[in-house]
């Protein structure tokens, strides 16, 4: 376990300069440690010393051209940028532990050990560790947002917590579609990005959409499949059948009305004809035997 000690006296600037000069002149293989944002990184100096030797050595941890941590006479000083999240373990390869990693922690960390000999400190050990802090975007999630119009459905694709700046696109059969309401934001503290975008499509056909997010040289994607509903087809057929029945009933109703009106218009003519025939029958006189003349004379 790493132990945090308090710094008693300020680190002489001369020693900082000496360490930096040694870094620029030193060339060796670098160990690489890869972590993700908010994880814990343990960087080893790869050098063991006893607790008795601590009083005779100086240990410096630097990142590129800035100081991270120093140990002198068994006391530890942590620079402001790493305070409350960086610790050292002098009993375990002089490691440092960095908590809650940030993207800004990316860089090459160098451990320098100086040992006192004949009244002065000389370089005893030097090693470098390259820390790579990555922030991968999780697989996007696609959610339904309802229907802005009867045959149109709206969906949203979103993902967050990644770096660097992403680009989101909607694809169908390899062709990019027109998206709406694309939003990109970055957390000022963690520097991580959030991106979302919406897509409208017609529900009367089958679709297979891909939401593709590109960041740096990496990609993540999610697929959304839509099958037109059989119930929708049945409903359409039922609507057509209902329309046919209504039209047929309307045609029958119109025909009955026409027949009724024709019947009503024909009845007066028949009554007048019967009345005329009755009047003619009343005017007919009897026919007597031997009469030469016809009826009605």
GROMACS .gro file of N, CA, C and O in nm, residues 133-232:
model
  400
  133UNK      N    1  -0.391   0.735  -2.136
  133UNK     CA    2  -0.526   0.738  -2.079
  133UNK      C    3  -0.624   0.751  -2.195
  133UNK      O    4  -0.622   0.850  -2.269
  134UNK      N    5  -0.704   0.651  -2.212
  134UNK     CA    6  -0.800   0.653  -2.322
  134UNK      C    7  -0.941   0.666  -2.267
  134UNK      O    8  -0.968   0.640  -2.150
  135UNK      N    9  -1.030   0.705  -2.354
  135UNK     CA   10  -1.171   0.719  -2.317
  135UNK      C   11  -1.255   0.667  -2.433
  135UNK      O   12  -1.285   0.741  -2.528
  136UNK      N   13  -1.288   0.539  -2.426
  136UNK     CA   14  -1.367   0.477  -2.533
  136UNK      C   15  -1.514   0.509  -2.516
  136UNK      O   16  -1.567   0.507  -2.403
  137UNK      N   17  -1.580   0.537  -2.626
  137UNK     CA   18  -1.725   0.555  -2.624
  137UNK      C   19  -1.793   0.419  -2.609
  137UNK      O   20  -1.756   0.323  -2.678
  138UNK      N   21  -1.891   0.407  -2.522
  138UNK     CA   22  -1.967   0.281  -2.515
  138UNK      C   23  -2.054   0.265  -2.640
  138UNK      O   24  -2.076   0.362  -2.715
  139UNK      N   25  -2.101   0.143  -2.660
  139UNK     CA   26  -2.190   0.117  -2.775
  139UNK      C   27  -2.311   0.210  -2.765
  139UNK      O   28  -2.373   0.221  -2.659
  140UNK      N   29  -2.345   0.280  -2.873
  140UNK     CA   30  -2.458   0.374  -2.867
  140UNK      C   31  -2.589   0.303  -2.833
  140UNK      O   32  -2.607   0.185  -2.861
  141UNK      N   33  -2.678   0.378  -2.773
  141UNK     CA   34  -2.813   0.328  -2.744
  141UNK      C   35  -2.912   0.400  -2.835
  141UNK      O   36  -2.899   0.519  -2.860
  142UNK      N   37  -3.011   0.326  -2.884
  142UNK     CA   38  -3.114   0.381  -2.972
  142UNK      C   39  -3.248   0.369  -2.902
  142UNK      O   40  -3.288   0.259  -2.862
  143UNK      N   41  -3.317   0.481  -2.890
  143UNK     CA   42  -3.447   0.483  -2.822
  143UNK      C   43  -3.552   0.545  -2.914
  143UNK      O   44  -3.521   0.629  -2.999
  144UNK      N   45  -3.677   0.502  -2.895
  144UNK     CA   46  -3.789   0.554  -2.974
  144UNK      C   47  -3.843   0.681  -2.909
  144UNK      O   48  -3.855   0.689  -2.787
  145UNK      N   49  -3.877   0.780  -2.993
  145UNK     CA   50  -3.928   0.909  -2.944
  145UNK      C   51  -4.073   0.934  -2.983
  145UNK      O   52  -4.124   1.044  -2.962
  146UNK      N   53  -4.139   0.834  -3.040
  146UNK     CA   54  -4.279   0.853  -3.077
  146UNK      C   55  -4.296   0.877  -3.225
  146UNK      O   56  -4.207   0.854  -3.307
  147UNK      N   57  -4.416   0.927  -3.261
  147UNK     CA   58  -4.454   0.949  -3.400
  147UNK      C   59  -4.492   1.094  -3.421
  147UNK      O   60  -4.600   1.137  -3.382
  148UNK      N   61  -4.403   1.172  -3.486
  148UNK     CA   62  -4.437   1.312  -3.513
  148UNK      C   63  -4.552   1.328  -3.612
  148UNK      O   64  -4.617   1.431  -3.615
  149UNK      N   65  -4.579   1.225  -3.694
  149UNK     CA   66  -4.694   1.225  -3.785
  149UNK      C   67  -4.739   1.080  -3.803
  149UNK      O   68  -4.667   0.987  -3.764
  150UNK      N   69  -4.857   1.054  -3.861
  150UNK     CA   70  -4.915   0.919  -3.862
  150UNK      C   71  -4.823   0.807  -3.910
  150UNK      O   72  -4.816   0.703  -3.847
  151UNK      N   73  -4.751   0.826  -4.020
  151UNK     CA   74  -4.668   0.719  -4.075
  151UNK      C   75  -4.519   0.741  -4.053
  151UNK      O   76  -4.436   0.673  -4.114
  152UNK      N   77  -4.484   0.835  -3.966
  152UNK     CA   78  -4.344   0.868  -3.941
  152UNK      C   79  -4.309   0.835  -3.797
  152UNK      O   80  -4.380   0.873  -3.706
  153UNK      N   81  -4.196   0.765  -3.779
  153UNK     CA   82  -4.146   0.733  -3.645
  153UNK      C   83  -4.011   0.802  -3.625
  153UNK      O   84  -3.932   0.814  -3.719
  154UNK      N   85  -3.986   0.845  -3.502
  154UNK     CA   86  -3.860   0.916  -3.471
  154UNK      C   87  -3.781   0.836  -3.367
  154UNK      O   88  -3.836   0.789  -3.268
  155UNK      N   89  -3.650   0.818  -3.394
  155UNK     CA   90  -3.562   0.747  -3.300
  155UNK      C   91  -3.440   0.834  -3.272
  155UNK      O   92  -3.405   0.922  -3.352
  156UNK      N   93  -3.376   0.807  -3.158
  156UNK     CA   94  -3.257   0.883  -3.119
  156UNK      C   95  -3.143   0.788  -3.085
  156UNK      O   96  -3.162   0.687  -3.018
  157UNK      N   97  -3.023   0.823  -3.131
  157UNK     CA   98  -2.901   0.749  -3.101
  157UNK      C   99  -2.811   0.838  -3.017
  157UNK      O  100  -2.791   0.956  -3.050
  158UNK      N  101  -2.754   0.783  -2.908
  158UNK     CA  102  -2.669   0.864  -2.821
  158UNK      C  103  -2.562   0.780  -2.755
  158UNK      O  104  -2.580   0.660  -2.734
  159UNK      N  105  -2.450   0.844  -2.722
  159UNK     CA  106  -2.342   0.782  -2.646
  159UNK      C  107  -2.262   0.893  -2.580
  159UNK      O  108  -2.264   1.008  -2.626
  160UNK      N  109  -2.192   0.860  -2.472
  160UNK     CA  110  -2.119   0.963  -2.398
  160UNK      C  111  -2.001   0.901  -2.324
  160UNK      O  112  -1.993   0.779  -2.308
  161UNK      N  113  -1.910   0.988  -2.278
  161UNK     CA  114  -1.796   0.944  -2.199
  161UNK      C  115  -1.675   0.907  -2.278
  161UNK      O  116  -1.590   0.830  -2.230
  162UNK      N  117  -1.662   0.959  -2.400
  162UNK     CA  118  -1.547   0.925  -2.484
  162UNK      C  119  -1.465   1.046  -2.524
  162UNK      O  120  -1.502   1.161  -2.501
  163UNK      N  121  -1.351   1.017  -2.588
  163UNK     CA  122  -1.259   1.120  -2.636
  163UNK      C  123  -1.174   1.056  -2.744
  163UNK      O  124  -1.141   0.937  -2.736
  164UNK      N  125  -1.136   1.128  -2.852
  164UNK     CA  126  -1.159   1.271  -2.879
  164UNK      C  127  -1.297   1.299  -2.938
  164UNK      O  128  -1.385   1.213  -2.932
  165UNK      N  129  -1.311   1.419  -2.996
  165UNK     CA  130  -1.440   1.464  -3.049
  165UNK      C  131  -1.495   1.364  -3.150
  165UNK      O  132  -1.427   1.327  -3.246
  166UNK      N  133  -1.620   1.320  -3.131
  166UNK     CA  134  -1.678   1.218  -3.219
  166UNK      C  135  -1.759   1.278  -3.333
  166UNK      O  136  -1.795   1.396  -3.332
  167UNK      N  137  -1.789   1.190  -3.430
  167UNK     CA  138  -1.881   1.224  -3.540
  167UNK      C  139  -1.983   1.112  -3.550
  167UNK      O  140  -1.948   0.994  -3.554
  168UNK      N  141  -2.112   1.149  -3.552
  168UNK     CA  142  -2.220   1.050  -3.558
  168UNK      C  143  -2.291   1.058  -3.692
  168UNK      O  144  -2.322   1.167  -3.739
  169UNK      N  145  -2.318   0.943  -3.750
  169UNK     CA  146  -2.392   0.939  -3.877
  169UNK      C  147  -2.489   0.821  -3.876
  169UNK      O  148  -2.467   0.719  -3.811
  170UNK      N  149  -2.599   0.839  -3.953
  170UNK     CA  150  -2.699   0.733  -3.972
  170UNK      C  151  -2.678   0.674  -4.111
  170UNK      O  152  -2.667   0.747  -4.209
  171UNK      N  153  -2.677   0.541  -4.120
  171UNK     CA  154  -2.657   0.474  -4.248
  171UNK      C  155  -2.767   0.371  -4.272
  171UNK      O  156  -2.816   0.307  -4.179
  172UNK      N  157  -2.804   0.357  -4.399
  172UNK     CA  158  -2.893   0.249  -4.442
  172UNK      C  159  -2.844   0.199  -4.576
  172UNK      O  160  -2.831   0.276  -4.672
  173UNK      N  161  -2.814   0.069  -4.582
  173UNK     CA  162  -2.758   0.008  -4.703
  173UNK      C  163  -2.630   0.080  -4.747
  173UNK      O  164  -2.605   0.096  -4.867
  174UNK      N  165  -2.551   0.125  -4.650
  174UNK     CA  166  -2.424   0.190  -4.681
  174UNK      C  167  -2.433   0.336  -4.718
  174UNK      O  168  -2.330   0.400  -4.739
  175UNK      N  169  -2.553   0.389  -4.727
  175UNK     CA  170  -2.570   0.529  -4.764
  175UNK      C  171  -2.606   0.613  -4.641
  175UNK      O  172  -2.688   0.571  -4.558
  176UNK      N  173  -2.544   0.730  -4.631
  176UNK     CA  174  -2.569   0.817  -4.516
  176UNK      C  175  -2.704   0.888  -4.532
  176UNK      O  176  -2.740   0.934  -4.639
  177UNK      N  177  -2.777   0.893  -4.422
  177UNK     CA  178  -2.910   0.954  -4.421
  177UNK      C  179  -2.905   1.093  -4.359
  177UNK      O  180  -2.807   1.130  -4.293
  178UNK      N  181  -3.012   1.168  -4.379
  178UNK     CA  182  -3.021   1.302  -4.322
  178UNK      C  183  -3.071   1.293  -4.178
  178UNK      O  184  -3.184   1.251  -4.154
  179UNK      N  185  -2.985   1.331  -4.084
  179UNK     CA  186  -3.021   1.328  -3.943
  179UNK      C  187  -3.073   1.463  -3.898
  179UNK      O  188  -3.057   1.564  -3.968
  180UNK      N  189  -3.137   1.465  -3.783
  180UNK     CA  190  -3.188   1.591  -3.727
  180UNK      C  191  -3.146   1.602  -3.581
  180UNK      O  192  -3.116   1.502  -3.515
  181UNK      N  193  -3.144   1.725  -3.532
  181UNK     CA  194  -3.118   1.753  -3.391
  181UNK      C  195  -2.990   1.685  -3.339
  181UNK      O  196  -2.989   1.625  -3.232
  182UNK      N  197  -2.883   1.694  -3.417
  182UNK     CA  198  -2.754   1.640  -3.372
  182UNK      C  199  -2.693   1.735  -3.269
  182UNK      O  200  -2.679   1.854  -3.296
  183UNK      N  201  -2.659   1.680  -3.152
  183UNK     CA  202  -2.606   1.761  -3.042
  183UNK      C  203  -2.473   1.704  -2.994
  183UNK      O  204  -2.459   1.583  -2.977
  184UNK      N  205  -2.374   1.794  -2.974
  184UNK     CA  206  -2.241   1.756  -2.925
  184UNK      C  207  -2.204   1.846  -2.809
  184UNK      O  208  -2.216   1.968  -2.818
  185UNK      N  209  -2.159   1.785  -2.698
  185UNK     CA  210  -2.119   1.864  -2.582
  185UNK      C  211  -1.997   1.800  -2.517
  185UNK      O  212  -1.971   1.681  -2.534
  186UNK      N  213  -1.921   1.882  -2.443
  186UNK     CA  214  -1.800   1.834  -2.376
  186UNK      C  215  -1.800   1.879  -2.231
  186UNK      O  216  -1.828   1.995  -2.200
  187UNK      N  217  -1.771   1.785  -2.142
  187UNK     CA  218  -1.762   1.816  -2.000
  187UNK      C  219  -1.635   1.897  -1.975
  187UNK      O  220  -1.525   1.850  -2.007
  188UNK      N  221  -1.646   2.017  -1.921
  188UNK     CA  222  -1.527   2.101  -1.902
  188UNK      C  223  -1.426   2.043  -1.803
  188UNK      O  224  -1.308   2.074  -1.811
  189UNK      N  225  -1.473   1.958  -1.712
  189UNK     CA  226  -1.382   1.903  -1.612
  189UNK      C  227  -1.313   1.777  -1.661
  189UNK      O  228  -1.190   1.765  -1.652
  190UNK      N  229  -1.389   1.682  -1.715
  190UNK     CA  230  -1.330   1.556  -1.759
  190UNK      C  231  -1.284   1.560  -1.904
  190UNK      O  232  -1.210   1.471  -1.947
  191UNK      N  233  -1.332   1.659  -1.981
  191UNK     CA  234  -1.300   1.674  -2.123
  191UNK      C  235  -1.365   1.566  -2.208
  191UNK      O  236  -1.334   1.552  -2.326
  192UNK      N  237  -1.455   1.490  -2.150
  192UNK     CA  238  -1.522   1.383  -2.225
  192UNK      C  239  -1.641   1.439  -2.303
  192UNK      O  240  -1.703   1.536  -2.263
  193UNK      N  241  -1.674   1.370  -2.413
  193UNK     CA  242  -1.778   1.418  -2.504
  193UNK      C  243  -1.906   1.336  -2.490
  193UNK      O  244  -1.904   1.218  -2.451
  194UNK      N  245  -2.017   1.402  -2.524
  194UNK     CA  246  -2.148   1.337  -2.537
  194UNK      C  247  -2.206   1.379  -2.671
  194UNK      O  248  -2.198   1.495  -2.710
  195UNK      N  249  -2.263   1.283  -2.744
  195UNK     CA  250  -2.320   1.313  -2.875
  195UNK      C  251  -2.452   1.237  -2.891
  195UNK      O  252  -2.467   1.125  -2.842
  196UNK      N  253  -2.548   1.302  -2.959
  196UNK     CA  254  -2.676   1.237  -2.987
  196UNK      C  255  -2.730   1.291  -3.119
  196UNK      O  256  -2.695   1.402  -3.161
  197UNK      N  257  -2.817   1.213  -3.181
  197UNK     CA  258  -2.876   1.253  -3.309
  197UNK      C  259  -3.007   1.180  -3.327
  197UNK      O  260  -3.026   1.068  -3.276
  198UNK      N  261  -3.099   1.241  -3.402
  198UNK     CA  262  -3.231   1.183  -3.425
  198UNK      C  263  -3.254   1.153  -3.572
  198UNK      O  264  -3.193   1.217  -3.659
  199UNK      N  265  -3.343   1.058  -3.597
  199UNK     CA  266  -3.374   1.017  -3.735
  199UNK      C  267  -3.523   0.990  -3.746
  199UNK      O  268  -3.582   0.922  -3.661
  200UNK      N  269  -3.586   1.044  -3.852
  200UNK     CA  270  -3.727   1.016  -3.883
  200UNK      C  271  -3.734   0.920  -4.001
  200UNK      O  272  -3.659   0.936  -4.099
  201UNK      N  273  -3.826   0.822  -3.993
  201UNK     CA  274  -3.840   0.729  -4.105
  201UNK      C  275  -3.985   0.687  -4.120
  201UNK      O  276  -4.065   0.697  -4.026
  202UNK      N  277  -4.018   0.638  -4.239
  202UNK     CA  278  -4.153   0.595  -4.272
  202UNK      C  279  -4.175   0.452  -4.224
  202UNK      O  280  -4.096   0.362  -4.254
  203UNK      N  281  -4.282   0.431  -4.148
  203UNK     CA  282  -4.306   0.300  -4.087
  203UNK      C  283  -4.373   0.202  -4.182
  203UNK      O  284  -4.392   0.085  -4.146
  204UNK      N  285  -4.409   0.245  -4.303
  204UNK     CA  286  -4.479   0.156  -4.396
  204UNK      C  287  -4.386   0.060  -4.468
  204UNK      O  288  -4.432  -0.026  -4.542
  205UNK      N  289  -4.254   0.075  -4.449
  205UNK     CA  290  -4.157  -0.013  -4.513
  205UNK      C  291  -4.063  -0.075  -4.412
  205UNK      O  292  -4.059  -0.036  -4.295
  206UNK      N  293  -3.986  -0.176  -4.455
  206UNK     CA  294  -3.886  -0.240  -4.369
  206UNK      C  295  -3.756  -0.159  -4.375
  206UNK      O  296  -3.716  -0.110  -4.481
  207UNK      N  297  -3.687  -0.149  -4.259
  207UNK     CA  298  -3.563  -0.070  -4.252
  207UNK      C  299  -3.461  -0.139  -4.162
  207UNK      O  300  -3.497  -0.214  -4.070
  208UNK      N  301  -3.334  -0.112  -4.191
  208UNK     CA  302  -3.223  -0.153  -4.106
  208UNK      C  303  -3.125  -0.036  -4.102
  208UNK      O  304  -3.050  -0.013  -4.196
  209UNK      N  305  -3.127   0.038  -3.991
  209UNK     CA  306  -3.043   0.156  -3.977
  209UNK      C  307  -2.922   0.126  -3.890
  209UNK      O  308  -2.930   0.047  -3.795
  210UNK      N  309  -2.809   0.189  -3.923
  210UNK     CA  310  -2.689   0.180  -3.840
  210UNK      C  311  -2.653   0.319  -3.789
  210UNK      O  312  -2.643   0.414  -3.866
  211UNK      N  313  -2.636   0.329  -3.658
  211UNK     CA  314  -2.586   0.451  -3.596
  211UNK      C  315  -2.437   0.432  -3.576
  211UNK      O  316  -2.394   0.347  -3.496
  212UNK      N  317  -2.355   0.508  -3.647
  212UNK     CA  318  -2.210   0.492  -3.647
  212UNK      C  319  -2.144   0.614  -3.582
  212UNK      O  320  -2.169   0.728  -3.622
  213UNK      N  321  -2.059   0.588  -3.482
  213UNK     CA  322  -1.987   0.694  -3.412
  213UNK      C  323  -1.837   0.674  -3.436
  213UNK      O  324  -1.783   0.568  -3.402
  214UNK      N  325  -1.772   0.775  -3.492
  214UNK     CA  326  -1.628   0.771  -3.518
  214UNK      C  327  -1.558   0.870  -3.425
  214UNK      O  328  -1.603   0.983  -3.409
  215UNK      N  329  -1.448   0.825  -3.365
  215UNK     CA  330  -1.366   0.915  -3.283
  215UNK      C  331  -1.221   0.869  -3.294
  215UNK      O  332  -1.188   0.755  -3.269
  216UNK      N  333  -1.135   0.964  -3.333
  216UNK     CA  334  -0.997   0.926  -3.359
  216UNK      C  335  -0.994   0.822  -3.470
  216UNK      O  336  -1.055   0.838  -3.575
  217UNK      N  337  -0.925   0.712  -3.447
  217UNK     CA  338  -0.923   0.605  -3.545
  217UNK      C  339  -1.013   0.490  -3.508
  217UNK      O  340  -1.002   0.381  -3.566
  218UNK      N  341  -1.106   0.512  -3.414
  218UNK     CA  342  -1.193   0.405  -3.365
  218UNK      C  343  -1.339   0.433  -3.400
  218UNK      O  344  -1.376   0.546  -3.432
  219UNK      N  345  -1.420   0.328  -3.396
  219UNK     CA  346  -1.563   0.341  -3.424
  219UNK      C  347  -1.642   0.251  -3.329
  219UNK      O  348  -1.594   0.146  -3.286
  220UNK      N  349  -1.763   0.292  -3.299
  220UNK     CA  350  -1.861   0.208  -3.231
  220UNK      C  351  -1.993   0.227  -3.304
  220UNK      O  352  -2.018   0.333  -3.363
  221UNK      N  353  -2.079   0.125  -3.302
  221UNK     CA  354  -2.203   0.135  -3.377
  221UNK      C  355  -2.313   0.054  -3.310
  221UNK      O  356  -2.288  -0.033  -3.227
  222UNK      N  357  -2.434   0.086  -3.351
  222UNK     CA  358  -2.554   0.014  -3.305
  222UNK      C  359  -2.651   0.006  -3.423
  222UNK      O  360  -2.661   0.099  -3.503
  223UNK      N  361  -2.723  -0.108  -3.434
  223UNK     CA  362  -2.816  -0.129  -3.544
  223UNK      C  363  -2.960  -0.127  -3.493
  223UNK      O  364  -2.990  -0.180  -3.385
  224UNK      N  365  -3.047  -0.068  -3.572
  224UNK     CA  366  -3.190  -0.062  -3.540
  224UNK      C  367  -3.266  -0.120  -3.658
  224UNK      O  368  -3.256  -0.071  -3.771
  225UNK      N  369  -3.343  -0.227  -3.633
  225UNK     CA  370  -3.423  -0.291  -3.738
  225UNK      C  371  -3.571  -0.261  -3.718
  225UNK      O  372  -3.621  -0.264  -3.605
  226UNK      N  373  -3.638  -0.235  -3.830
  226UNK     CA  374  -3.783  -0.208  -3.827
  226UNK      C  375  -3.851  -0.294  -3.932
  226UNK      O  376  -3.817  -0.291  -4.050
  227UNK      N  377  -3.950  -0.374  -3.886
  227UNK     CA  378  -4.031  -0.454  -3.976
  227UNK      C  379  -4.173  -0.397  -3.975
  227UNK      O  380  -4.231  -0.378  -3.868
  228UNK      N  381  -4.227  -0.373  -4.094
  228UNK     CA  382  -4.363  -0.320  -4.100
  228UNK      C  383  -4.459  -0.422  -4.039
  228UNK      O  384  -4.445  -0.543  -4.059
  229UNK      N  385  -4.555  -0.374  -3.965
  229UNK     CA  386  -4.642  -0.461  -3.886
  229UNK      C  387  -4.745  -0.530  -3.973
  229UNK      O  388  -4.806  -0.470  -4.061
  230UNK      N  389  -4.767  -0.661  -3.947
  230UNK     CA  390  -4.872  -0.735  -4.017
  230UNK      C  391  -5.008  -0.681  -3.978
  230UNK      O  392  -5.102  -0.680  -4.057
  231UNK      N  393  -5.021  -0.637  -3.854
  231UNK     CA  394  -5.148  -0.579  -3.809
  231UNK      C  395  -5.181  -0.455  -3.888
  231UNK      O  396  -5.296  -0.426  -3.917
  232UNK      N  397  -5.073  -0.381  -3.923
  232UNK     CA  398  -5.096  -0.261  -4.002
  232UNK      C  399  -5.154  -0.296  -4.138
  232UNK      O  400  -5.243  -0.231  -4.190
   0.00000   0.00000   0.00000
